[in-house]
Short mmCIF file of C-alpha atoms and ligand atoms in Angstrom, two decimals:
data_model
loop_
_atom_site.label_atom_id
_atom_site.label_comp_id
_atom_site.label_asym_id
_atom_site.label_seq_id
_atom_site.Cartn_x
_atom_site.Cartn_y
_atom_site.Cartn_z
CA MET A 19 0.14 0.03 0.13
CA PRO A 20 1.33 3.36 -1.09
CA LEU A 21 2.28 5.80 1.96
CA LEU A 22 -0.63 8.46 1.06
CA HIS A 23 -3.62 7.49 -0.52
CA TYR A 24 -7.11 9.13 -1.00
CA GLU A 25 -10.60 7.28 0.32
CA ASN A 26 -13.62 9.83 -0.42
CA ASN A 27 -11.75 12.77 -1.60
CA ASN A 28 -9.39 12.40 1.78
CA LEU A 29 -5.94 11.56 2.53
CA TYR A 30 -5.28 8.68 4.57
CA ILE A 31 -1.72 7.28 6.12
CA GLU A 32 -2.19 3.72 6.09
CA ASN A 33 -5.72 3.27 7.55
CA VAL A 34 -6.11 6.49 9.51
CA SER A 35 -7.30 9.71 7.85
CA LEU A 36 -4.91 13.05 8.12
CA LYS A 37 -8.16 14.87 9.00
CA THR A 38 -8.83 12.62 11.86
CA ILE A 39 -5.22 13.04 13.39
CA ALA A 40 -5.52 16.98 12.79
CA THR A 41 -8.67 16.91 14.94
CA GLU A 42 -7.07 14.77 17.70
CA TYR A 43 -3.71 16.21 17.74
CA ASP A 44 -3.72 19.71 16.13
CA THR A 45 -1.35 21.04 13.52
CA PRO A 46 1.50 21.38 12.75
CA SER A 47 2.15 17.65 13.28
CA TYR A 48 4.74 15.00 11.90
CA ILE A 49 3.02 12.01 11.08
CA TYR A 50 5.06 8.86 10.30
CA SER A 51 4.12 5.24 8.98
CA TYR A 52 5.20 2.12 10.57
CA ALA A 53 4.39 0.00 7.75
CA ALA A 54 6.74 2.15 5.63
CA LEU A 55 9.50 2.43 8.13
CA GLU A 56 9.21 -1.56 8.23
CA ASN A 57 9.52 -2.24 4.55
CA ASN A 58 12.21 0.32 4.06
CA TRP A 59 14.27 -1.29 6.59
CA HIS A 60 13.61 -4.86 5.04
CA THR A 61 14.27 -3.49 1.60
CA PHE A 62 17.43 -2.79 2.74
CA ASN A 63 18.38 -5.30 4.65
CA HIS A 64 17.27 -8.04 2.05
CA ALA A 65 18.92 -6.41 -0.62
CA PHE A 66 22.39 -6.86 0.82
CA ALA A 67 21.48 -10.34 2.63
CA SER A 68 23.64 -12.35 0.24
CA ILE A 69 26.82 -10.83 1.68
CA PRO A 70 28.03 -10.03 5.18
CA HIS A 71 26.64 -6.71 6.02
CA ARG A 72 25.37 -4.21 8.89
CA ILE A 73 23.09 -1.34 8.39
CA CYS A 74 23.61 1.54 10.83
CA TYR A 75 20.67 3.77 10.72
CA ALA A 76 22.05 7.72 10.44
CA VAL A 77 20.14 8.37 13.75
CA LYS A 78 20.23 12.29 12.64
CA ALA A 79 17.69 11.54 9.98
CA ASN A 80 15.15 11.02 12.65
CA SER A 81 15.78 10.51 16.25
CA ASN A 82 12.11 10.00 17.79
CA ILE A 83 12.85 7.10 20.40
CA ALA A 84 9.77 5.26 19.04
CA ILE A 85 11.36 5.22 15.65
CA LEU A 86 14.36 4.07 17.15
CA HIS A 87 12.94 1.51 19.15
CA LEU A 88 10.93 0.22 15.93
CA LEU A 89 14.19 -0.17 14.10
CA ALA A 90 16.25 -1.82 17.18
CA THR A 91 13.41 -4.66 17.27
CA LEU A 92 14.18 -5.20 13.42
CA ASN A 93 18.13 -5.57 14.60
CA ALA A 94 19.36 -2.52 13.41
CA GLY A 95 22.87 -0.74 14.27
CA PHE A 96 22.63 2.68 14.45
CA ASP A 97 25.21 5.48 13.23
CA ILE A 98 25.37 8.49 15.39
CA VAL A 99 27.25 11.63 16.06
CA SER A 100 26.63 12.88 19.18
CA VAL A 101 26.38 11.91 22.94
CA GLY A 102 22.68 12.89 22.82
CA GLU A 103 22.06 10.29 19.95
CA LEU A 104 23.94 7.78 21.98
CA GLU A 105 21.73 8.01 24.89
CA ARG A 106 18.68 8.03 22.41
CA VAL A 107 19.70 4.79 20.76
CA ILE A 108 20.32 3.33 24.57
CA LYS A 109 16.78 4.58 26.05
CA ALA A 110 15.43 3.14 22.68
CA GLY A 111 16.82 -0.25 23.81
CA GLY A 112 19.32 -0.56 20.92
CA ASN A 113 22.66 -2.43 21.56
CA PRO A 114 25.65 -0.05 21.92
CA ASN A 115 27.31 -2.97 20.53
CA LYS A 116 25.82 -1.77 16.91
CA ILE A 117 26.43 1.55 17.40
CA ILE A 118 29.01 3.18 14.95
CA PHE A 119 30.16 6.95 16.38
CA SER A 120 30.76 9.32 13.16
CA GLY A 121 31.55 12.88 13.42
CA VAL A 122 34.26 15.25 12.85
CA GLY A 123 34.03 17.12 16.58
CA LYS A 124 33.66 14.68 19.12
CA LYS A 125 34.77 16.02 22.88
CA GLN A 126 36.46 14.15 25.45
CA THR A 127 33.16 13.53 27.33
CA GLU A 128 31.29 12.13 24.31
CA ILE A 129 34.22 9.64 23.59
CA GLU A 130 34.49 8.54 27.43
CA ARG A 131 30.76 7.73 27.45
CA ALA A 132 30.92 5.59 24.32
CA ILE A 133 33.60 3.71 25.33
CA GLN A 134 31.78 2.92 28.76
CA ALA A 135 28.68 2.08 26.93
CA GLY A 136 30.84 -0.32 24.44
CA ILE A 137 30.13 0.70 21.47
CA TYR A 138 31.34 -1.24 18.14
CA CYS A 139 33.47 1.29 16.61
CA PHE A 140 34.71 5.14 16.51
CA ASN A 141 34.81 6.71 12.80
CA ILE A 142 37.74 8.68 13.38
CA GLU A 143 38.33 12.00 11.11
CA SER A 144 41.85 13.26 11.99
CA GLU A 145 45.18 12.62 13.63
CA GLY A 146 44.15 14.49 16.69
CA GLU A 147 40.96 12.56 17.38
CA LEU A 148 42.98 9.33 16.96
CA ASP A 149 45.50 10.59 19.62
CA ARG A 150 42.32 11.79 21.88
CA ILE A 151 40.92 8.49 21.92
CA ASN A 152 43.81 6.34 22.55
CA ASP A 153 44.62 8.50 25.63
CA ILE A 154 40.98 7.97 26.90
CA ALA A 155 40.89 4.24 26.04
CA LYS A 156 43.95 4.22 28.16
CA GLN A 157 43.06 5.85 31.03
CA LEU A 158 39.62 3.68 31.01
CA ASN A 159 41.72 0.47 30.46
CA LYS A 160 39.89 -0.38 27.17
CA THR A 161 40.85 -1.28 23.70
CA VAL A 162 38.87 0.47 21.39
CA GLN A 163 38.17 -0.40 17.72
CA ILE A 164 38.04 2.24 15.38
CA ALA A 165 37.97 2.94 11.35
CA PHE A 166 39.33 5.55 9.28
CA ARG A 167 36.56 7.99 7.81
CA ILE A 168 38.53 8.99 4.41
CA ASN A 169 37.93 11.94 2.39
CA PRO A 170 38.23 10.25 -0.87
CA ASN A 171 37.63 14.12 -2.81
CA ILE A 172 34.73 12.57 -4.76
CA ASN A 173 31.90 15.08 -5.84
CA ALA A 174 28.54 13.47 -4.77
CA GLN A 175 26.71 16.14 -7.22
CA THR A 176 24.31 16.99 -4.78
CA HIS A 177 23.57 20.35 -2.98
CA SER A 178 26.70 22.08 -1.51
CA HIS A 179 25.42 22.19 1.68
CA ILE A 180 25.39 18.20 2.13
CA SER A 181 28.30 16.97 0.23
CA THR A 182 31.03 15.97 2.36
CA GLY A 183 33.66 14.09 -0.02
CA THR A 184 35.76 16.69 -1.61
CA LYS A 185 38.97 18.24 -0.18
CA ASP A 186 37.12 21.29 0.32
CA ASN A 187 34.83 19.72 3.23
CA LYS A 188 36.02 19.50 6.29
CA PHE A 189 35.32 15.65 6.57
CA GLY A 190 37.52 12.83 6.78
CA ILE A 191 41.42 11.84 6.65
CA ASP A 192 43.42 12.57 3.44
CA ILE A 193 44.34 9.54 1.37
CA ASP A 194 47.55 9.85 1.34
CA GLU A 195 47.81 10.04 5.28
CA VAL A 196 45.85 6.82 5.66
CA VAL A 197 49.11 4.54 5.43
CA PRO A 198 51.17 6.27 7.76
CA LEU A 199 48.16 6.88 10.05
CA ALA A 200 47.57 3.06 9.75
CA HIS A 201 51.29 2.36 10.89
CA LYS A 202 50.66 4.50 13.78
CA VAL A 203 47.78 2.80 15.07
CA THR A 204 50.10 -0.31 15.14
CA THR A 205 52.09 1.50 17.83
CA LEU A 206 49.10 2.39 19.94
CA SER A 207 48.25 0.11 22.87
CA SER A 208 44.55 0.85 23.27
CA ILE A 209 43.77 1.25 19.40
CA LYS A 210 42.55 -1.50 17.31
CA LEU A 211 41.85 -0.62 13.47
CA ILE A 212 39.08 -2.32 11.97
CA GLY A 213 37.84 -0.87 8.92
CA ILE A 214 38.05 2.19 6.30
CA ALA A 215 35.11 4.50 5.89
CA ALA A 216 33.49 7.13 3.73
CA HIS A 217 30.59 9.62 3.61
CA ILE A 218 30.27 11.63 0.34
CA GLY A 219 27.18 13.47 1.03
CA SER A 220 23.69 13.01 1.10
CA GLN A 221 20.42 13.07 -1.36
CA ILE A 222 22.75 11.57 -3.99
CA THR A 223 20.79 10.22 -7.00
CA ASP A 224 23.19 8.91 -9.24
CA MET A 225 25.47 5.56 -8.90
CA GLY A 226 28.66 7.08 -10.38
CA PRO A 227 29.84 8.76 -7.21
CA PHE A 228 29.03 5.48 -4.85
CA LEU A 229 30.77 3.53 -7.26
CA LYS A 230 33.89 5.59 -7.32
CA THR A 231 33.83 5.87 -3.22
CA ILE A 232 33.71 2.04 -3.11
CA ASP A 233 36.74 1.56 -5.40
CA CYS A 234 38.62 4.17 -3.52
CA LEU A 235 37.74 2.28 -0.31
CA LEU A 236 38.78 -1.41 -2.07
CA ASN A 237 41.98 -0.06 -3.34
CA ILE A 238 43.06 1.33 0.28
CA TYR A 239 41.84 -1.95 1.66
CA GLN A 240 44.45 -3.53 -0.62
CA GLN A 241 47.21 -1.13 0.15
CA LEU A 242 46.85 -2.10 3.91
CA SER A 243 46.32 -5.78 3.28
CA HIS A 244 49.70 -5.83 1.27
CA LEU A 245 50.88 -4.32 4.68
CA ASN A 246 49.56 -6.81 6.41
CA ILE A 247 46.88 -4.59 8.02
CA LYS A 248 44.11 -6.58 7.86
CA LEU A 249 40.73 -5.11 8.14
CA LYS A 250 36.88 -6.40 8.66
CA HIS A 251 34.98 -3.79 7.02
CA ILE A 252 34.36 -1.24 4.40
CA ASP A 253 31.75 1.41 5.64
CA ILE A 254 30.28 3.03 2.55
CA GLY A 255 28.36 5.68 4.56
CA GLY A 256 24.89 7.04 3.65
CA GLY A 257 23.70 9.07 1.01
CA LEU A 258 21.11 7.36 -1.13
CA GLY A 259 18.54 9.86 -2.37
CA ILE A 260 14.70 9.76 -2.82
CA THR A 261 12.48 10.80 -5.08
CA TYR A 262 11.21 14.28 -3.77
CA HIS A 263 9.81 15.52 -6.93
CA ASN A 264 11.54 14.18 -10.33
CA GLU A 265 14.59 13.09 -9.07
CA LYS A 266 15.37 9.44 -9.98
CA PRO A 267 17.85 7.81 -7.61
CA PRO A 268 18.64 4.09 -7.60
CA ALA A 269 16.21 1.61 -5.89
CA ILE A 270 17.67 0.46 -2.89
CA THR A 271 17.85 -3.09 -4.76
CA GLU A 272 20.01 -1.42 -7.67
CA TYR A 273 22.33 0.32 -5.26
CA ALA A 274 22.79 -2.67 -3.26
CA ASP A 275 23.28 -4.79 -6.44
CA ALA A 276 25.83 -2.11 -7.91
CA LEU A 277 28.10 -2.12 -4.41
CA LYS A 278 27.76 -6.03 -3.94
CA GLU A 279 29.18 -6.81 -7.28
CA LYS A 280 32.01 -4.60 -6.45
CA ILE A 281 32.66 -6.04 -2.89
CA SER A 282 31.74 -9.95 -3.39
CA GLY A 283 35.30 -11.07 -4.27
CA TYR A 284 36.57 -9.26 -0.95
CA PRO A 285 36.59 -11.06 2.52
CA ILE A 286 35.07 -8.04 4.21
CA GLU A 287 31.91 -6.97 5.63
CA ILE A 288 30.21 -3.93 4.27
CA ILE A 289 28.74 -1.38 6.65
CA LEU A 290 26.28 0.92 5.60
CA GLU A 291 24.70 4.19 6.97
CA PRO A 292 21.33 4.98 5.36
CA GLY A 293 19.22 7.55 7.03
CA ARG A 294 16.88 9.25 4.32
CA ALA A 295 16.65 6.10 2.43
CA ILE A 296 15.02 4.72 5.35
CA VAL A 297 12.81 7.19 6.77
CA GLY A 298 12.29 10.00 4.57
CA ASN A 299 9.35 8.93 2.52
CA ALA A 300 7.63 7.32 5.81
CA GLY A 301 6.53 10.80 7.02
CA VAL A 302 4.64 13.81 6.50
CA LEU A 303 4.10 17.26 8.07
CA LEU A 304 0.66 17.99 8.25
CA THR A 305 -0.36 21.84 8.58
CA ARG A 306 -3.42 24.13 8.50
CA VAL A 307 -4.07 27.02 6.14
CA GLU A 308 -4.46 30.16 8.22
CA TYR A 309 -4.80 33.04 5.75
CA LEU A 310 -4.98 33.48 2.08
CA LYS A 311 -3.66 36.41 0.63
CA HIS A 312 -4.46 37.32 -3.23
CA THR A 313 -2.41 39.85 -4.66
CA GLN A 314 -2.10 41.16 -8.05
CA HIS A 315 1.23 40.02 -8.06
CA LYS A 316 1.04 36.39 -6.01
CA ASN A 317 -1.25 34.38 -4.09
CA PHE A 318 -0.05 33.17 -0.80
CA ALA A 319 -1.11 30.86 1.61
CA ILE A 320 -0.16 31.35 5.07
CA VAL A 321 0.19 28.15 6.79
CA ASP A 322 0.61 27.42 10.59
CA ALA A 323 4.15 25.35 10.03
CA GLY A 324 7.09 27.48 9.49
CA MET A 325 10.75 26.96 8.67
CA ASN A 326 11.40 26.29 12.30
CA ASP A 327 9.37 22.96 11.81
CA ILE A 328 10.84 22.31 8.10
CA ILE A 329 13.78 24.05 6.92
CA ARG A 330 14.73 21.98 4.23
CA PRO A 331 13.03 24.34 1.78
CA ALA A 332 14.71 27.31 2.86
CA LEU A 333 18.25 25.86 3.93
CA TYR A 334 18.48 23.77 0.95
CA ASP A 335 16.23 25.17 -1.54
CA ALA A 336 14.83 21.70 -1.50
CA TRP A 337 11.43 20.89 -3.18
CA GLN A 338 8.83 18.74 -0.91
CA ASN A 339 5.37 17.85 -2.54
CA ILE A 340 2.57 19.60 -0.77
CA LEU A 341 -0.96 17.76 -1.21
CA PRO A 342 -4.34 18.71 -0.06
CA VAL A 343 -5.76 16.41 2.72
CA GLU A 344 -9.19 16.89 1.35
CA LEU A 345 -10.19 17.40 -2.24
CA HIS A 346 -12.79 19.97 -3.22
CA ARG A 347 -14.05 21.52 -6.34
CA GLY A 348 -13.06 25.14 -7.07
CA ASP A 349 -10.77 27.26 -9.14
CA LYS A 350 -6.89 25.86 -9.00
CA LYS A 351 -4.59 28.68 -8.34
CA HIS A 352 -0.78 28.87 -8.10
CA TYR A 353 0.33 29.67 -4.43
CA GLU A 354 3.20 30.24 -2.31
CA ILE A 355 2.96 28.30 1.11
CA ALA A 356 4.32 30.33 3.26
CA GLY A 357 4.95 30.13 7.35
CA PRO A 358 4.08 32.46 9.82
CA ILE A 359 8.06 33.17 10.64
CA CYS A 360 9.33 36.71 10.11
CA GLU A 361 11.64 35.86 7.30
CA SER A 362 11.04 35.98 3.91
CA ALA A 363 12.90 32.32 3.67
CA ASP A 364 10.11 30.95 5.31
CA VAL A 365 8.34 29.09 2.40
CA ILE A 366 7.64 25.80 2.11
CA GLY A 367 6.76 25.47 -1.38
CA LYS A 368 6.85 28.00 -4.27
CA ASN A 369 4.38 28.28 -7.29
CA ARG A 370 2.17 25.41 -6.34
CA GLU A 371 -1.19 24.75 -8.20
CA LEU A 372 -3.88 24.13 -5.46
CA VAL A 373 -7.68 24.59 -4.90
CA LEU A 374 -7.41 26.35 -1.17
CA GLN A 375 -9.86 27.82 1.30
CA VAL A 376 -9.01 28.86 4.75
CA GLY A 377 -8.78 26.24 7.44
CA ASP A 378 -7.40 23.53 4.76
CA LEU A 379 -4.93 20.78 5.61
CA LEU A 380 -2.05 20.06 3.90
CA ALA A 381 0.52 17.53 4.00
CA VAL A 382 3.97 18.40 3.06
CA ASP A 383 5.21 14.68 1.83
CA SER A 384 8.78 12.88 2.24
CA ALA A 385 8.90 15.03 5.37
CA GLY A 386 10.06 11.81 7.33
CA ALA A 387 14.14 12.56 7.21
CA TYR A 388 15.64 15.83 8.47
CA GLY A 389 12.42 17.52 8.94
CA PHE A 390 11.55 17.21 13.18
CA SER A 391 14.87 16.63 13.79
CA MET A 392 16.05 19.75 12.40
CA SER A 393 13.25 21.94 13.91
CA SER A 394 13.66 24.49 16.45
CA ASN A 395 12.22 26.72 18.52
CA TYR A 396 12.74 29.91 16.23
CA ASN A 397 10.24 33.02 16.69
CA SER A 398 9.48 31.20 20.08
CA ARG A 399 6.92 28.62 18.55
CA CYS A 400 6.47 25.19 20.65
CA ARG A 401 7.79 22.08 18.32
CA ALA A 402 5.17 20.35 16.49
CA ALA A 403 3.95 16.86 17.79
CA GLU A 404 5.04 13.47 16.35
CA ILE A 405 2.80 10.58 15.35
CA LEU A 406 3.18 6.84 14.53
CA VAL A 407 0.40 5.25 12.67
CA HIS A 408 0.41 1.67 12.69
CA GLY A 409 -2.52 0.34 10.64
CA ASP A 410 -5.95 1.86 12.33
CA GLU A 411 -4.07 3.17 15.25
CA ALA A 412 -2.22 6.77 15.75
CA HIS A 413 0.14 6.78 18.67
CA LEU A 414 1.42 10.28 19.84
CA ILE A 415 5.06 9.40 20.09
CA ARG A 416 6.18 13.18 21.02
CA LYS A 417 3.63 15.55 22.69
CA ARG A 418 3.45 19.16 21.02
CA GLU A 419 6.05 21.54 23.31
CA THR A 420 4.09 23.43 25.59
CA ILE A 421 4.82 27.41 26.39
CA THR A 422 6.02 26.08 29.93
CA ASP A 423 8.48 23.81 27.98
CA LEU A 424 9.90 26.96 25.97
CA PHE A 425 11.64 28.57 28.86
CA ALA A 426 11.90 25.97 31.45
CA LEU A 427 15.69 25.92 31.38
CA GLU A 428 15.82 29.84 31.58
CA ARG A 429 15.86 31.92 34.60
CA VAL A 430 15.23 35.54 35.32
CA LEU A 431 18.30 37.42 37.30
CA GLN A 432 16.41 39.01 40.14
CA SER A 433 19.56 40.73 41.23
CA VAL A 434 19.81 42.84 37.91
CA THR A 435 16.30 44.19 37.97
CA PRO A 436 16.89 48.42 38.63
N1 LIG B 9 26.64 8.92 7.80
C1 LIG B 9 26.99 10.11 8.29
C2 LIG B 9 28.31 10.34 8.56
C3 LIG B 9 26.30 11.32 7.62
O1 LIG B 9 26.83 12.64 7.97
C4 LIG B 9 25.38 11.04 7.28
C5 LIG B 9 24.25 12.43 7.12
C6 LIG B 9 24.59 9.77 6.70
C7 LIG B 9 25.10 8.81 7.40
C8 LIG B 9 23.26 9.58 6.44
O2 LIG B 9 22.70 10.21 5.21
P1 LIG B 9 21.53 9.92 4.48
O3 LIG B 9 21.76 8.68 4.08
O4 LIG B 9 20.73 10.15 5.20
O5 LIG B 9 21.43 10.66 3.29
N2 LIG B 9 19.97 18.04 6.50
C9 LIG B 9 20.50 17.70 5.14
C10 LIG B 9 20.83 15.97 5.14
C11 LIG B 9 22.45 16.14 5.80
C12 LIG B 9 22.99 14.70 6.03
C13 LIG B 9 23.92 14.85 6.76
N3 LIG B 9 24.88 13.72 6.85
C14 LIG B 9 18.99 17.41 4.36
O6 LIG B 9 18.17 17.79 5.15
O7 LIG B 9 19.18 17.13 2.89
#
């Protein structure tokens, strides 16, 4: 069953109408489909079933603990980038021994906590980080597994903000530094090098950059093998794109088949860190039209979700489909769908042809990844509710924030009052 479908002119997610959800939980709200999440996970996992593999879901894409719990029950591993994400995975029942810790700026306390929790592997991005982890591991009397995240200098052909694999980007270790650093690891008592990794970017819609990346990693793997440095895994990162508009990314199976063809001759496990491909098309953002402004120049529909709720259109010029929740007759007009925030960048969709009335509900499609997880309280707006639909039922998995939550951590200084 597709994620969204119309029944009697009303939009449904699984067996629940979005109108019913809006009545019960108000708007703006993020709504996810259990079936879509489960299906995406199984598709990914089955696609790699014929070779040794480990799928570590990139928590940053959507870090709600109900979603992490669902993935943990499906036996997922996790790719994290902060101690906050680590604690979320643990809280959700994820196995620390299946966690990979990525990220260019791991702090001392984060490393300590991750070692104590017993994570699987740190993907390290610099010599400084290697030394820091070695020191901490020594102090804690532990041996820590690491992989080198390599900067392969490959252009992912995606938006510049989410391209991470070229020399211009802060990420990863230069290819030329890999062999000297691998030699150095052999002299460090508390570190074990078990893999090499790369993550060249996100929303990648062509197989070419992935294939270049795996070729680069296999090349380094062979060089290290010849030096008698044996690795357990190659980690190709995340980055597989989804269709928002008219992009044609490789299907998960196509992606897997092409990677498997490259790696199958090697006695090595492949690690993948998908985020968007698991959750992206499994969620929508539900919002309500507050005002319609028809001008000589343009028509605006002002909705109750803003760039604080969904920042992708403003930040990356991203296009996301916007669907009416209830179909009704009337004249179609071109609208700019804009939020209530006091910035002109606060536009969710430009030039959308819709029949609209004040009070209508709209669903911003493919909002499951980097939607809620990038939301903020800008303009002192309470963050949206999150709801997980499973068959006939809608479960609240994050309450809408309240005004009390908004400034719960702040204090007025009585002493500086005049
Ligand atoms: N692994 C690492 C080390 C990453 O940095 C990322 C994403 C992933 C895996 C997962 O990538 P995915 O499979 O989701 O493409 N906020 C942007 C996307 C930023 C991605 C950051 N890193 C957006 O909304 O398009």
